[in-house]
XYZ file of N, CA and C in Angstrom:
219
model
N -112.359 6.731 20.520
C -112.741 7.368 19.287
C -114.127 7.971 19.379
N -114.454 8.775 18.423
C -115.766 9.399 18.401
C -116.727 8.567 17.571
N -117.935 8.497 18.017
C -118.973 7.849 17.242
C -119.984 8.896 16.817
N -121.185 8.455 16.545
C -122.228 9.384 16.125
C -122.685 10.293 17.265
N -122.638 9.828 18.492
C -123.257 10.536 19.598
C -122.723 11.950 19.782
N -121.452 12.097 20.095
C -120.908 13.436 20.349
C -120.936 14.286 19.090
N -120.554 13.713 17.964
C -120.490 14.484 16.726
C -121.864 15.017 16.345
N -122.900 14.226 16.534
C -124.246 14.669 16.207
C -124.702 15.779 17.156
N -124.352 15.675 18.426
C -124.723 16.717 19.388
C -124.027 18.031 19.050
N -122.732 18.012 18.806
C -122.022 19.257 18.494
C -122.500 19.823 17.153
N -122.853 18.960 16.206
C -123.418 19.416 14.931
C -124.721 20.170 15.160
N -125.545 19.633 16.034
C -126.831 20.270 16.364
C -126.615 21.654 16.974
N -125.689 21.766 17.916
C -125.410 23.058 18.541
C -124.789 24.028 17.539
N -123.936 23.540 16.650
C -123.355 24.398 15.612
C -124.434 24.935 14.678
N -125.427 24.122 14.376
C -126.507 24.546 13.487
C -127.297 25.712 14.055
N -127.275 25.854 15.377
C -128.000 26.945 16.037
C -127.210 28.251 16.092
N -125.937 28.218 15.740
C -125.097 29.419 15.768
C -125.335 30.213 14.487
N -125.616 31.519 14.634
C -126.020 32.322 13.464
C -124.949 32.428 12.381
N -123.661 32.353 12.747
C -122.599 32.453 11.739
C -122.443 31.201 10.886
N -123.067 30.114 11.285
C -122.910 28.831 10.594
C -124.001 28.663 9.540
N -123.573 28.466 8.291
C -124.519 28.197 7.209
C -125.001 26.750 7.269
N -124.072 25.830 7.516
C -124.437 24.420 7.658
C -123.363 23.691 8.458
N -123.799 22.625 9.092
C -122.876 21.788 9.864
C -123.302 20.339 9.677
N -122.320 19.488 9.540
C -122.602 18.071 9.371
C -121.377 17.267 9.741
N -121.481 15.979 9.577
C -120.315 15.139 9.836
C -120.322 13.952 8.897
N -119.147 13.381 8.732
C -118.959 12.243 7.839
C -118.323 11.106 8.632
N -118.906 9.944 8.539
C -118.311 8.733 9.111
C -117.964 7.877 7.907
N -116.675 7.826 7.594
C -116.245 7.244 6.326
C -116.461 5.737 6.219
N -116.426 5.035 7.336
C -116.623 3.583 7.291
C -117.239 3.130 8.609
N -118.211 2.215 8.571
C -118.877 1.793 9.807
C -117.965 1.090 10.814
N -116.859 0.530 10.360
C -115.958 -0.163 11.278
C -114.882 0.747 11.863
N -114.790 1.964 11.352
C -113.807 2.927 11.850
C -114.539 3.911 12.750
N -114.094 4.003 13.996
C -114.793 4.821 14.985
C -114.305 6.272 14.974
N -114.206 6.843 13.772
C -113.715 8.195 13.609
C -114.683 8.963 12.718
N -114.965 10.208 13.085
C -115.834 11.047 12.273
C -115.128 12.355 11.940
N -115.582 12.992 10.871
C -115.071 14.311 10.488
C -116.224 15.301 10.574
N -116.003 16.377 11.296
C -116.995 17.431 11.418
C -116.789 18.418 10.275
N -117.877 18.781 9.605
C -117.814 19.697 8.471
C -118.646 20.932 8.828
N -118.006 22.111 8.798
C -118.685 23.359 9.142
C -118.534 24.323 7.974
N -119.643 24.889 7.539
C -119.602 25.907 6.488
C -120.102 27.211 7.104
N -119.257 28.223 7.073
C -119.602 29.532 7.619
C -119.038 30.611 6.713
N -119.707 31.747 6.692
C -119.214 32.854 5.871
C -119.000 34.061 6.770
N -117.914 34.695 6.758
C -116.661 34.247 6.153
C -116.026 33.142 6.989
N -115.059 32.453 6.419
C -114.441 31.299 7.068
C -113.808 31.645 8.409
N -113.394 32.886 8.584
C -112.753 33.288 9.830
C -113.671 33.112 11.036
N -114.963 33.042 10.815
C -115.918 32.937 11.922
C -116.122 31.497 12.397
N -115.486 30.527 11.763
C -115.669 29.126 12.165
C -115.169 28.908 13.592
N -114.017 29.477 13.945
C -113.501 29.330 15.314
C -114.479 29.903 16.329
N -114.994 31.080 16.044
C -115.949 31.722 16.951
C -117.219 30.873 17.068
N -117.692 30.364 15.961
C -118.894 29.535 15.963
C -118.681 28.262 16.777
N -117.526 27.644 16.632
C -117.225 26.424 17.394
C -117.169 26.721 18.888
N -116.570 27.845 19.266
C -116.523 28.224 20.693
C -117.926 28.495 21.230
N -118.735 29.192 20.453
C -120.111 29.485 20.867
C -120.894 28.195 21.060
N -120.790 27.283 20.122
C -121.506 26.006 20.223
C -121.044 25.211 21.436
N -119.739 25.205 21.697
C -119.201 24.475 22.854
C -119.705 25.076 24.163
N -119.772 26.397 24.243
C -120.291 27.064 25.455
C -121.761 26.726 25.675
N -122.546 26.736 24.595
C -123.965 26.409 24.713
C -124.165 24.948 25.114
N -123.346 24.069 24.583
C -123.407 22.656 24.960
C -123.079 22.492 26.445
N -122.058 23.207 26.917
C -121.685 23.134 28.334
C -122.821 23.647 29.221
N -123.492 24.718 28.798
C -124.625 25.248 29.571
C -125.749 24.223 29.648
N -126.043 23.585 28.521
C -127.097 22.567 28.491
C -126.749 21.390 29.390
N -125.486 20.992 29.370
C -125.036 19.905 30.231
C -125.236 20.286 31.699
N -124.842 21.512 32.081
C -124.999 21.964 33.463
C -126.464 21.968 33.888
N -127.341 22.444 33.003
C -128.771 22.459 33.308
C -129.306 21.042 33.480
N -128.895 20.143 32.614
C -129.335 18.757 32.696
C -128.847 18.105 33.993
N -127.593 18.363 34.350
C -127.022 17.796 35.571
C -127.775 18.296 36.801
N -128.141 19.576 36.812
C -128.913 20.130 37.938
C -130.280 19.452 38.048
N -130.899 19.185 36.919
C -132.180 18.476 36.936
C -132.028 17.061 37.486
N -130.948 16.398 37.114
C -130.687 15.057 37.642
C -130.478 15.084 39.153
N -129.745 16.089 39.634
C -129.511 16.195 41.072
C -130.812 16.430 41.819
N -131.721 17.243 41.256
C -133.014 17.491 41.878
C -133.837 16.218 41.960
N -133.770 15.421 40.897
C -134.579 14.205 40.817
C -134.077 13.110 41.753
N -132.798 13.171 42.116
C -132.220 12.102 42.935
C -132.555 12.237 44.392
C-alpha cells in the first residue's frame, strides 16, 4: 500500500506543474495504508497531462540522484 512517502513526493512534483492549481492527498485513517491523491487543474482535461509531466520530472530527479550515489560509492 501507499503511505505518506510516495504520495507526498508526487504531490510536490504536481505542485510544480503549471497546469495544476493545487495538489494534495488524503489519508482517511492512520491504520489504513491507503491514500487518495487530489489534483485540481483548469480545465480538468489537463490533469492527465499534468500527471504525466510530474511523473517524468520525478523520474529525472531519481536518475540524477542515482548518478550522484554511484559517484559517491
